[in-house]
Every structure is written in C-alpha cells, then in structure tokens.
PDB file of C-alpha atoms in Angstrom:
ATOM      1  CA  MET W 233     -13.632   2.104  24.687  1.00 44.00           C
ATOM      2  CA  THR W 234     -12.405   1.627  28.214  1.00 42.00           C
ATOM      3  CA  GLY W 235      -8.700   1.736  29.015  1.00 44.00           C
ATOM      4  CA  HIS W 236      -6.855  -1.498  29.642  1.00 45.00           C
ATOM      5  CA  ASP W 237      -4.809  -1.983  32.776  1.00 47.00           C
ATOM      6  CA  LYS W 238      -1.104  -1.610  32.173  1.00 46.00           C
ATOM      7  CA  ALA W 239       0.235  -5.034  31.314  1.00 46.00           C
ATOM      8  CA  HIS W 240       3.512  -6.236  32.811  1.00 74.00           C
ATOM      9  CA  PRO W 241       5.587  -6.115  29.576  1.00 84.00           C
ATOM     10  CA  TRP W 242       4.850  -2.398  29.285  1.00 89.00           C
ATOM     11  CA  ASP W 243       5.464  -1.381  32.897  1.00 87.00           C
ATOM     12  CA  ARG W 244       9.184  -0.710  32.421  1.00 86.00           C
ATOM     13  CA  LEU W 245       8.509   1.329  29.285  1.00 87.00           C
ATOM     14  CA  PHE W 246       5.876   3.428  31.019  1.00 82.00           C
ATOM     15  CA  ARG W 247       8.434   4.192  33.719  1.00 83.00           C
ATOM     16  CA  LEU W 248      11.084   5.104  31.141  1.00 83.00           C
ATOM     17  CA  THR W 249       8.643   7.512  29.509  1.00 84.00           C
ATOM     18  CA  ARG W 250       9.140   9.853  32.462  1.00 80.00           C
ATOM     19  CA  PHE W 251      12.699  10.462  31.262  1.00 85.00           C
ATOM     20  CA  ALA W 252      11.621  11.433  27.742  1.00 88.00           C
ATOM     21  CA  GLY W 253      11.812  15.095  28.666  1.00 87.00           C
ATOM     22  CA  LEU W 254      15.494  14.783  29.587  1.00 91.00           C
ATOM     23  CA  SER W 255      16.292  13.044  26.309  1.00 92.00           C
ATOM     24  CA  ALA W 256      14.345  15.605  24.298  1.00 94.00           C
ATOM     25  CA  ALA W 257      16.051  18.441  26.170  1.00 95.00           C
ATOM     26  CA  ALA W 258      19.492  17.009  25.338  1.00 95.00           C
ATOM     27  CA  PHE W 259      18.647  16.862  21.639  1.00 96.00           C
ATOM     28  CA  GLY W 260      17.217  20.363  21.899  1.00 96.00           C
ATOM     29  CA  VAL W 261      20.466  21.703  23.351  1.00 97.00           C
ATOM     30  CA  PHE W 262      22.482  20.153  20.516  1.00 96.00           C
ATOM     31  CA  SER W 263      19.999  21.573  18.021  1.00 97.00           C
ATOM     32  CA  LEU W 264      20.386  25.108  19.390  1.00 97.00           C
ATOM     33  CA  PHE W 265      24.182  24.789  19.711  1.00 96.00           C
ATOM     34  CA  TRP W 266      24.715  23.501  16.181  1.00 96.00           C
ATOM     35  CA  GLY W 267      22.078  25.838  14.765  1.00 97.00           C
ATOM     36  CA  TYR W 268      23.890  28.828  16.256  1.00 97.00           C
ATOM     37  CA  HIS W 269      27.205  27.706  14.755  1.00 97.00           C
ATOM     38  CA  GLY W 270      25.498  27.022  11.433  1.00 97.00           C
ATOM     39  CA  VAL W 271      24.154  30.561  11.223  1.00 97.00           C
ATOM     40  CA  ALA W 272      27.552  31.919  12.256  1.00 97.00           C
ATOM     41  CA  ALA W 273      29.209  29.823   9.533  1.00 97.00           C
ATOM     42  CA  ILE W 274      26.917  31.374   6.918  1.00 97.00           C
ATOM     43  CA  ALA W 275      27.703  34.852   8.219  1.00 97.00           C
ATOM     44  CA  ASP W 276      31.439  34.074   8.041  1.00 96.00           C
ATOM     45  CA  SER W 277      31.152  32.666   4.493  1.00 96.00           C
ATOM     46  CA  ARG W 278      32.045  29.119   5.539  1.00 96.00           C
ATOM     47  CA  PRO W 279      29.496  27.110   3.554  1.00 96.00           C
ATOM     48  CA  LEU W 280      31.042  23.708   4.246  1.00 96.00           C
ATOM     49  CA  TYR W 281      30.747  24.233   7.996  1.00 97.00           C
ATOM     50  CA  ALA W 282      27.144  25.343   7.540  1.00 97.00           C
ATOM     51  CA  MET W 283      26.460  22.156   5.570  1.00 97.00           C
ATOM     52  CA  PHE W 284      27.493  20.196   8.656  1.00 97.00           C
ATOM     53  CA  TYR W 285      25.983  22.324  11.414  1.00 97.00           C
ATOM     54  CA  LEU W 286      22.552  23.163   9.999  1.00 98.00           C
ATOM     55  CA  PRO W 287      21.478  19.631   8.936  1.00 98.00           C
ATOM     56  CA  ALA W 288      22.771  18.307  12.269  1.00 97.00           C
ATOM     57  CA  ALA W 289      20.743  20.949  14.121  1.00 98.00           C
ATOM     58  CA  LEU W 290      17.575  20.130  12.193  1.00 98.00           C
ATOM     59  CA  ALA W 291      18.090  16.379  12.700  1.00 97.00           C
ATOM     60  CA  CYS W 292      18.418  16.867  16.462  1.00 97.00           C
ATOM     61  CA  SER W 293      15.281  18.994  16.447  1.00 97.00           C
ATOM     62  CA  LEU W 294      13.373  16.237  14.653  1.00 97.00           C
ATOM     63  CA  GLU W 295      14.664  13.611  17.078  1.00 96.00           C
ATOM     64  CA  ALA W 296      13.591  15.723  20.058  1.00 96.00           C
ATOM     65  CA  THR W 297      10.146  16.027  18.492  1.00 94.00           C
ATOM     66  CA  ARG W 298       9.990  12.258  17.915  1.00 92.00           C
ATOM     67  CA  VAL W 299      10.868  11.501  21.544  1.00 92.00           C
ATOM     68  CA  VAL W 300       8.201  13.879  22.842  1.00 91.00           C
ATOM     69  CA  THR W 301       5.626  12.551  20.377  1.00 89.00           C
ATOM     70  CA  ILE W 302       6.161   8.948  21.450  1.00 88.00           C
ATOM     71  CA  ALA W 303       5.953   9.940  25.130  1.00 88.00           C
ATOM     72  CA  ILE W 304       2.628  11.682  24.519  1.00 86.00           C
ATOM     73  CA  ARG W 305       1.231   8.772  22.511  1.00 84.00           C
ATOM     74  CA  ARG W 306       2.200   6.240  25.166  1.00 83.00           C
ATOM     75  CA  THR W 307      -0.044   8.018  27.664  1.00 77.00           C
ATOM     76  CA  ARG W 308      -2.903   8.549  25.198  1.00 69.00           C
ATOM     77  CA  SER W 309      -5.936   6.292  25.424  1.00 63.00           C
ATOM     78  CA  GLY W 310      -9.011   6.715  23.277  1.00 55.00           C
ATOM     79  CA  ALA W 311      -8.054  10.107  21.861  1.00 51.00           C
ATOM     80  CA  PRO W 312      -9.190  10.734  18.274  1.00 57.00           C
ATOM     81  CA  PRO W 313      -6.627   8.876  16.151  1.00 59.00           C
ATOM     82  CA  LYS W 314      -5.712   9.276  12.518  1.00 61.00           C
ATOM     83  CA  VAL W 315      -7.332   6.134  11.226  1.00 61.00           C
ATOM     84  CA  THR W 316      -8.341   5.708   7.602  1.00 65.00           C
ATOM     85  CA  ALA W 317     -10.657   3.080   6.179  1.00 59.00           C
ATOM     86  CA  HIS W 318      -8.691   3.583   2.994  1.00 56.00           C
ATOM     87  CA  ARG W 319      -9.095   0.152   1.471  1.00 70.00           C
ATOM     88  CA  PRO W 320     -12.275  -1.565   0.372  1.00 78.00           C
ATOM     89  CA  GLY W 321     -13.618  -3.807   3.095  1.00 83.00           C
ATOM     90  CA  GLY W 322     -11.140  -2.983   5.826  1.00 91.00           C
ATOM     91  CA  THR W 323      -9.857  -0.515   8.411  1.00 91.00           C
ATOM     92  CA  ALA W 324      -6.232   0.586   8.395  1.00 90.00           C
ATOM     93  CA  ILE W 325      -4.351   2.020  11.352  1.00 90.00           C
ATOM     94  CA  ARG W 326      -1.276   3.848  10.154  1.00 88.00           C
ATOM     95  CA  MET W 327       1.559   5.981  11.395  1.00 88.00           C
ATOM     96  CA  SER W 328       0.761   9.650  10.846  1.00 86.00           C
ATOM     97  CA  PRO W 329       1.989  11.239   7.581  1.00 88.00           C
ATOM     98  CA  GLU W 330       3.970  13.798   9.578  1.00 89.00           C
ATOM     99  CA  PHE W 331       5.821  11.033  11.395  1.00 90.00           C
ATOM    100  CA  ARG W 332       6.642   9.165   8.188  1.00 93.00           C
ATOM    101  CA  VAL W 333       7.882  12.279   6.406  1.00 95.00           C
ATOM    102  CA  GLY W 334       9.842  13.391   9.457  1.00 96.00           C
ATOM    103  CA  TYR W 335      11.612  10.031   9.652  1.00 96.00           C
ATOM    104  CA  ILE W 336      12.743  10.203   6.019  1.00 97.00           C
ATOM    105  CA  VAL W 337      13.852  13.822   6.404  1.00 98.00           C
ATOM    106  CA  PHE W 338      15.778  12.868   9.551  1.00 98.00           C
ATOM    107  CA  LEU W 339      17.668  10.172   7.633  1.00 98.00           C
ATOM    108  CA  ALA W 340      18.425  12.588   4.772  1.00 98.00           C
ATOM    109  CA  LEU W 341      19.723  15.272   7.154  1.00 98.00           C
ATOM    110  CA  THR W 342      21.863  12.706   8.986  1.00 98.00           C
ATOM    111  CA  LEU W 343      23.329  11.542   5.684  1.00 98.00           C
ATOM    112  CA  VAL W 344      24.286  15.071   4.616  1.00 98.00           C
ATOM    113  CA  SER W 345      25.703  16.187   7.955  1.00 97.00           C
ATOM    114  CA  ALA W 346      27.660  12.996   8.680  1.00 97.00           C
ATOM    115  CA  THR W 347      29.074  12.809   5.151  1.00 98.00           C
ATOM    116  CA  VAL W 348      30.233  16.419   5.239  1.00 97.00           C
ATOM    117  CA  PHE W 349      31.860  15.899   8.636  1.00 96.00           C
ATOM    118  CA  ALA W 350      33.737  12.729   7.689  1.00 96.00           C
ATOM    119  CA  VAL W 351      34.845  13.825   4.222  1.00 96.00           C
ATOM    120  CA  GLY W 352      35.644  17.362   5.337  1.00 95.00           C
ATOM    121  CA  PHE W 353      37.741  16.088   8.220  1.00 93.00           C
ATOM    122  CA  TRP W 354      39.670  13.548   6.153  1.00 94.00           C
ATOM    123  CA  THR W 355      40.383  16.154   3.431  1.00 94.00           C
ATOM    124  CA  ASP W 356      41.428  18.788   6.008  1.00 91.00           C
ATOM    125  CA  GLN W 357      38.651  21.143   4.898  1.00 94.00           C
ATOM    126  CA  LEU W 358      37.013  21.020   8.333  1.00 92.00           C
ATOM    127  CA  THR W 359      38.780  21.392  11.664  1.00 90.00           C
ATOM    128  CA  PHE W 360      37.258  21.137  15.136  1.00 89.00           C
ATOM    129  CA  PRO W 361      38.770  21.369  18.615  1.00 86.00           C
ATOM    130  CA  MET W 362      38.907  17.704  19.662  1.00 85.00           C
ATOM    131  CA  SER W 363      41.089  15.472  21.795  1.00 87.00           C
ATOM    132  CA  ASP W 364      43.421  12.921  20.206  1.00 86.00           C
ATOM    133  CA  GLY W 365      40.943  10.136  20.905  1.00 87.00           C
ATOM    134  CA  GLN W 366      38.076  12.105  19.387  1.00 86.00           C
ATOM    135  CA  LEU W 367      40.151  12.871  16.316  1.00 87.00           C
ATOM    136  CA  ILE W 368      40.527   9.138  15.743  1.00 89.00           C
ATOM    137  CA  VAL W 369      36.992   7.996  16.594  1.00 93.00           C
ATOM    138  CA  PHE W 370      34.552  10.734  15.549  1.00 93.00           C
ATOM    139  CA  PRO W 371      35.192  10.704  11.781  1.00 94.00           C
ATOM    140  CA  TYR W 372      34.577   6.951  11.655  1.00 96.00           C
ATOM    141  CA  VAL W 373      31.426   7.332  13.740  1.00 96.00           C
ATOM    142  CA  ALA W 374      30.201   9.983  11.307  1.00 96.00           C
ATOM    143  CA  ALA W 375      31.017   7.751   8.342  1.00 97.00           C
ATOM    144  CA  GLY W 376      29.120   4.893   9.973  1.00 97.00           C
ATOM    145  CA  LEU W 377      26.089   7.124  10.505  1.00 97.00           C
ATOM    146  CA  ALA W 378      26.249   8.243   6.882  1.00 98.00           C
ATOM    147  CA  VAL W 379      26.364   4.653   5.629  1.00 97.00           C
ATOM    148  CA  PHE W 380      23.449   3.672   7.899  1.00 97.00           C
ATOM    149  CA  ALA W 381      21.307   6.624   6.783  1.00 98.00           C
ATOM    150  CA  ALA W 382      22.094   6.042   3.098  1.00 98.00           C
ATOM    151  CA  ALA W 383      21.269   2.332   3.374  1.00 96.00           C
ATOM    152  CA  ALA W 384      17.998   3.046   5.198  1.00 97.00           C
ATOM    153  CA  LEU W 385      16.930   5.564   2.533  1.00 98.00           C
ATOM    154  CA  VAL W 386      17.720   3.080  -0.240  1.00 97.00           C
ATOM    155  CA  TYR W 387      15.840   0.320   1.582  1.00 96.00           C
ATOM    156  CA  PHE W 388      12.762   2.522   2.013  1.00 96.00           C
ATOM    157  CA  ALA W 389      12.919   3.567  -1.641  1.00 96.00           C
ATOM    158  CA  CYS W 390      13.118  -0.082  -2.757  1.00 95.00           C
ATOM    159  CA  GLY W 391      10.376  -1.234  -0.389  1.00 94.00           C
ATOM    160  CA  TRP W 392      12.758  -3.380   1.666  1.00 95.00           C
ATOM    161  CA  LEU W 393      11.801  -1.295   4.703  1.00 95.00           C
ATOM    162  CA  ARG W 394       8.217  -0.093   5.174  1.00 95.00           C
ATOM    163  CA  PHE W 395       6.361   1.903   7.764  1.00 94.00           C
ATOM    164  CA  SER W 396       4.242  -0.047  10.209  1.00 93.00           C
ATOM    165  CA  GLU W 397       0.536  -0.517   9.578  1.00 93.00           C
ATOM    166  CA  ILE W 398      -2.287  -2.635  10.986  1.00 95.00           C
ATOM    167  CA  PHE W 399      -5.076  -3.604   8.585  1.00 95.00           C
ATOM    168  CA  CYS W 400      -8.246  -5.274   9.832  1.00 95.00           C
ATOM    169  CA  THR W 401     -11.052  -6.838   7.803  1.00 95.00           C
ATOM    170  CA  PRO W 402     -13.999  -8.887   9.048  1.00 96.00           C
ATOM    171  CA  ASP W 403     -12.021 -12.047   8.207  1.00 96.00           C
ATOM    172  CA  LYS W 404      -8.350 -11.313   8.833  1.00 97.00           C
ATOM    173  CA  LEU W 405      -5.771  -9.256  10.665  1.00 98.00           C
ATOM    174  CA  VAL W 406      -2.696  -7.959   8.853  1.00 97.00           C
ATOM    175  CA  MET W 407       0.223  -6.598  10.849  1.00 96.00           C
ATOM    176  CA  LYS W 408       3.042  -4.933   8.949  1.00 95.00           C
ATOM    177  CA  SER W 409       6.211  -3.897  10.743  1.00 94.00           C
ATOM    178  CA  PHE W 410       9.316  -2.287   9.256  1.00 93.00           C
ATOM    179  CA  LYS W 411      10.675  -5.614   7.992  1.00 95.00           C
ATOM    180  CA  VAL W 412       7.836  -8.106   7.635  1.00 96.00           C
ATOM    181  CA  ARG W 413       4.110  -8.447   6.907  1.00 97.00           C
ATOM    182  CA  ASP W 414       2.012 -11.107   8.663  1.00 97.00           C
ATOM    183  CA  GLU W 415      -1.555 -12.026   7.709  1.00 98.00           C
ATOM    184  CA  ILE W 416      -3.752 -14.294   9.828  1.00 98.00           C
ATOM    185  CA  ALA W 417      -7.465 -15.092  10.058  1.00 98.00           C
ATOM    186  CA  TRP W 418      -9.234 -13.906  13.211  1.00 98.00           C
ATOM    187  CA  SER W 419     -10.361 -17.477  13.792  1.00 97.00           C
ATOM    188  CA  ASP W 420      -6.710 -18.600  13.903  1.00 97.00           C
ATOM    189  CA  ILE W 421      -5.729 -16.170  16.678  1.00 98.00           C
ATOM    190  CA  GLU W 422      -5.378 -17.555  20.199  1.00 97.00           C
ATOM    191  CA  ALA W 423      -4.600 -14.269  21.957  1.00 97.00           C
ATOM    192  CA  ILE W 424      -3.400 -10.697  21.449  1.00 97.00           C
ATOM    193  CA  GLU W 425      -0.971  -9.604  24.135  1.00 96.00           C
ATOM    194  CA  PRO W 426       1.240  -6.616  24.963  1.00 94.00           C
ATOM    195  CA  THR W 427       4.973  -7.147  24.620  1.00 94.00           C
ATOM    196  CA  ALA W 428       8.184  -5.148  24.314  1.00 92.00           C
ATOM    197  CA  SER W 429      10.385  -4.824  21.252  1.00 91.00           C
ATOM    198  CA  GLY W 430      13.605  -3.297  22.518  1.00 87.00           C
ATOM    199  CA  ASN W 431      12.540  -0.013  24.108  1.00 86.00           C
ATOM    200  CA  SER W 432       9.270   0.138  22.184  1.00 91.00           C
ATOM    201  CA  MET W 433       5.792  -1.001  23.139  1.00 93.00           C
ATOM    202  CA  ALA W 434       4.535  -3.714  20.830  1.00 95.00           C
ATOM    203  CA  ILE W 435       1.637  -6.106  20.362  1.00 96.00           C
ATOM    204  CA  LEU W 436       2.095  -9.858  20.021  1.00 97.00           C
ATOM    205  CA  VAL W 437      -0.424 -11.986  18.124  1.00 97.00           C
ATOM    206  CA  GLU W 438      -0.408 -15.609  19.257  1.00 97.00           C
ATOM    207  CA  PRO W 439      -1.765 -18.089  16.648  1.00 97.00           C
ATOM    208  CA  VAL W 440      -3.576 -21.266  17.627  1.00 97.00           C
ATOM    209  CA  ASP W 441      -1.759 -24.526  17.033  1.00 94.00           C
ATOM    210  CA  GLY W 442      -1.658 -25.359  13.339  1.00 93.00           C
ATOM    211  CA  ALA W 443      -2.799 -21.889  12.254  1.00 95.00           C
ATOM    212  CA  LYS W 444      -1.947 -20.691   8.772  1.00 95.00           C
ATOM    213  CA  VAL W 445       0.003 -17.450   8.780  1.00 96.00           C
ATOM    214  CA  THR W 446       0.911 -15.757   5.495  1.00 97.00           C
ATOM    215  CA  VAL W 447       4.316 -14.135   5.923  1.00 96.00           C
ATOM    216  CA  GLU W 448       6.077 -11.710   3.579  1.00 96.00           C
ATOM    217  CA  VAL W 449       9.624 -10.810   4.594  1.00 95.00           C
ATOM    218  CA  PHE W 450      10.578  -7.796   2.468  1.00 94.00           C
ATOM    219  CA  TYR W 451      13.747  -6.848   4.388  1.00 93.00           C
ATOM    220  CA  ARG W 452      17.000  -8.266   3.104  1.00 85.00           C
ATOM    221  CA  GLY W 453      20.103  -7.613   5.138  1.00 82.00           C
ATOM    222  CA  PRO W 454      21.646  -8.026   8.589  1.00 84.00           C
ATOM    223  CA  PHE W 455      19.233  -9.269  11.256  1.00 85.00           C
ATOM    224  CA  ALA W 456      16.573 -10.164   8.704  1.00 89.00           C
ATOM    225  CA  PRO W 457      13.560 -11.755  10.407  1.00 91.00           C
ATOM    226  CA  SER W 458      12.551 -15.367   9.859  1.00 91.00           C
ATOM    227  CA  PRO W 459       9.075 -16.358   8.631  1.00 90.00           C
ATOM    228  CA  GLU W 460       8.910 -18.463  11.799  1.00 92.00           C
ATOM    229  CA  ASP W 461       9.305 -15.447  14.100  1.00 93.00           C
ATOM    230  CA  PRO W 462       6.365 -14.372  16.323  1.00 95.00           C
ATOM    231  CA  ILE W 463       3.845 -11.861  14.948  1.00 97.00           C
ATOM    232  CA  VAL W 464       4.916  -8.603  16.608  1.00 95.00           C
ATOM    233  CA  CYS W 465       4.193  -4.972  15.694  1.00 94.00           C
ATOM    234  CA  VAL W 466       5.533  -1.873  17.461  1.00 93.00           C
ATOM    235  CA  VAL W 467       2.528   0.254  18.424  1.00 90.00           C
ATOM    236  CA  ASP W 468       3.794   3.321  20.280  1.00 86.00           C
ATOM    237  CA  LEU W 469       4.424   4.928  16.876  1.00 83.00           C
ATOM    238  CA  PHE W 470       0.701   4.983  16.090  1.00 87.00           C
ATOM    239  CA  PRO W 471      -1.392   8.054  16.986  1.00 85.00           C
ATOM    240  CA  THR W 472      -3.989   5.980  18.830  1.00 84.00           C
ATOM    241  CA  GLY W 473      -2.048   5.246  21.984  1.00 84.00           C
ATOM    242  CA  PRO W 474      -0.920   1.656  22.623  1.00 89.00           C
ATOM    243  CA  GLU W 475      -3.575   0.781  25.215  1.00 88.00           C
ATOM    244  CA  ALA W 476      -6.481   1.960  23.076  1.00 87.00           C
ATOM    245  CA  LEU W 477      -5.125   0.017  20.115  1.00 90.00           C
ATOM    246  CA  LEU W 478      -4.674  -3.129  22.223  1.00 92.00           C
ATOM    247  CA  ASP W 479      -8.262  -2.838  23.475  1.00 92.00           C
ATOM    248  CA  PHE W 480      -9.469  -2.281  19.911  1.00 93.00           C
ATOM    249  CA  LEU W 481      -7.868  -5.463  18.576  1.00 95.00           C
ATOM    250  CA  ARG W 482      -8.894  -7.527  21.570  1.00 96.00           C
ATOM    251  CA  TYR W 483     -12.490  -6.393  21.198  1.00 95.00           C
ATOM    252  CA  TYR W 484     -12.764  -7.780  17.686  1.00 97.00           C
ATOM    253  CA  LEU W 485     -10.928 -10.954  18.690  1.00 97.00           C
ATOM    254  CA  ASP W 486     -13.409 -11.555  21.512  1.00 97.00           C
ATOM    255  CA  HIS W 487     -16.521 -10.393  19.622  1.00 97.00           C
ATOM    256  CA  PRO W 488     -16.641 -12.070  16.209  1.00 96.00           C
ATOM    257  CA  GLU W 489     -20.229 -10.887  15.757  1.00 96.00           C
ATOM    258  CA  ALA W 490     -18.944  -7.289  15.644  1.00 96.00           C
ATOM    259  CA  ARG W 491     -16.253  -7.784  12.992  1.00 96.00           C
ATOM    260  CA  GLU W 492     -18.478  -6.536  10.203  1.00 94.00           C
ATOM    261  CA  GLU W 493     -17.784  -3.081  11.660  1.00 92.00           C
ATOM    262  CA  LEU W 494     -14.237  -3.393  10.347  1.00 93.00           C
ATOM    263  CA  GLY W 495     -15.500  -3.372   6.775  1.00 91.00           C
ATOM    264  CA  ASP W 496     -18.070  -0.579   6.869  1.00 87.00           C
ATOM    265  CA  GLY W 497     -16.355   2.219   8.787  1.00 81.00           C
ATOM    266  CA  ARG W 498     -18.008   1.746  12.186  1.00 86.00           C
ATOM    267  CA  ALA W 499     -14.721   0.423  13.601  1.00 88.00           C
ATOM    268  CA  VAL W 500     -13.169   3.867  13.153  1.00 84.00           C
ATOM    269  CA  GLU W 501     -15.856   5.366  15.376  1.00 80.00           C
ATOM    270  CA  ARG W 502     -15.228   2.676  17.995  1.00 81.00           C
ATOM    271  CA  LEU W 503     -11.510   3.445  18.116  1.00 81.00           C
ATOM    272  CA  GLN W 504     -12.251   7.136  18.531  1.00 75.00           C
ATOM    273  CA  GLN W 505     -14.418   6.525  21.585  1.00 71.00           C
TER     274      GLN W 505
END
C-alpha cells in the first residue's frame, strides 16, 4: 500500500512529534529521580515514602514509553501491524495488548502514588521540602490526580470507557473510540478524511446526507459525547501508523468490489504491505 501525502490537519502534529524526545526525556528524569529516592526510602526503612516514590517512578517510565511509542507510530507507514481478524466475517484493527495493559497499570500506579502523597501530607506522615505555595497546591493536585485515576479505572471496569478499535466487514465500518461506538454502512460513507482530536491524529468519517448511523454512547459523565457528533477515531494509538490506516480505509471505500477481502483475511495482508 502506498503512503498517503501528509494531509493538512496532521501537519502540525507531525511537527510536534519532533519534540517527543524532549517530553520523554523529562519523564525519564523524573522516573530516575523518584526511583532513586524510592530505593533509598526502602533502605532507610521508610515504607510510606517508598509507596509514593516507586509507583511515581514507574508511572513516569510508562508515560515516557507511551510518548516514544506514539512518535514512532506516527512515522510508520505500512509496517507489519498487529491486526487480528478475530471476529467472523470481519477484520479488526486494535490497540496493541501491551499498550492497553500499560495504560491500566499507569492509572493504577498514579492512583497509589497520588493517594499516598495527599493522605500522607495531610496526616503529617510525609514531609517534603516545598515552598509555601507548593505546600498549599501540591496536595490538592495529587488528590485530583488520584480521583481522576480512580474514576478512569472504575469506568474501564464498568465498560463506560473502552479502548479504541476499528472493525471492518464487507458491508459496514465500525469505529469505536474511548467513549462512543459508531456503525455505518460503506455505501453511506461520503468520505474518510484525516483530522485532529486535541493533540492526537484522528480519522473522520463523513456520512452522506440522510445516512443511517448506529451510535452507542457508553460513556456517562462530564463531556459525554452526543449521538449527533461527527464519527471520529484517534488513530495514532494503533500499531499500523496513521497514514497506512487512512490509506487502508480509503481503499475499501473507493473499491467496493474488493470489500470481500475484509471478511476472509486478505485485508490483513493488504494492510501489512
């Protein structure tokens, strides 16, 4: 599959990718710094300090890995992806298992570290050299992070948040993002275009006028999407590379005679080319 020219909505994100190394390096420094203090806390028999430092160090290490992984995937085009025709009659493109597990572990580590920091500080069991302003702000920031991580873990466990996936059959295209699942027939799609979702590369599916789109909103909470929102899926989290995935979907939109490949496994070979 030939690479697609960089579309305008992705240009800014491709430029930002060059700074991924700086971001990853910053997280790496925090990981080493907190890891060192965590080991020292164990050696000094200060378990509560270790319960803050070590999870924080591991969380920063995972975040550095995530940043580097996304940067690599943004520049990948046509490399062998982890694609599984795991359902009868269709081809699924999924986030890698390592990425999904790493995200959940990151949330769990953030919950532990932030909770220990906030509770330990407010109960005077932890003390850190901080300015007066930091003494006021940091514990509340840690508590906020703990609440966010706990809520995200609960939402994933309940199915109110789900990992992104694209599922293609000869008849329909299903795009599942973290908060919503959209299903549309190929014949009802006007165009498939690149777009941006915050600082992430995404794909926009534009329905024809009067098209029927089946929408399942499984997220309940602040900033919940509307069933009337555009069909958008973040794609720089997939191991295919965003350009190769965009080309893949556009090929089957433009070549209806080839859509049978989506149901018999040949589509996987096409994406790997």
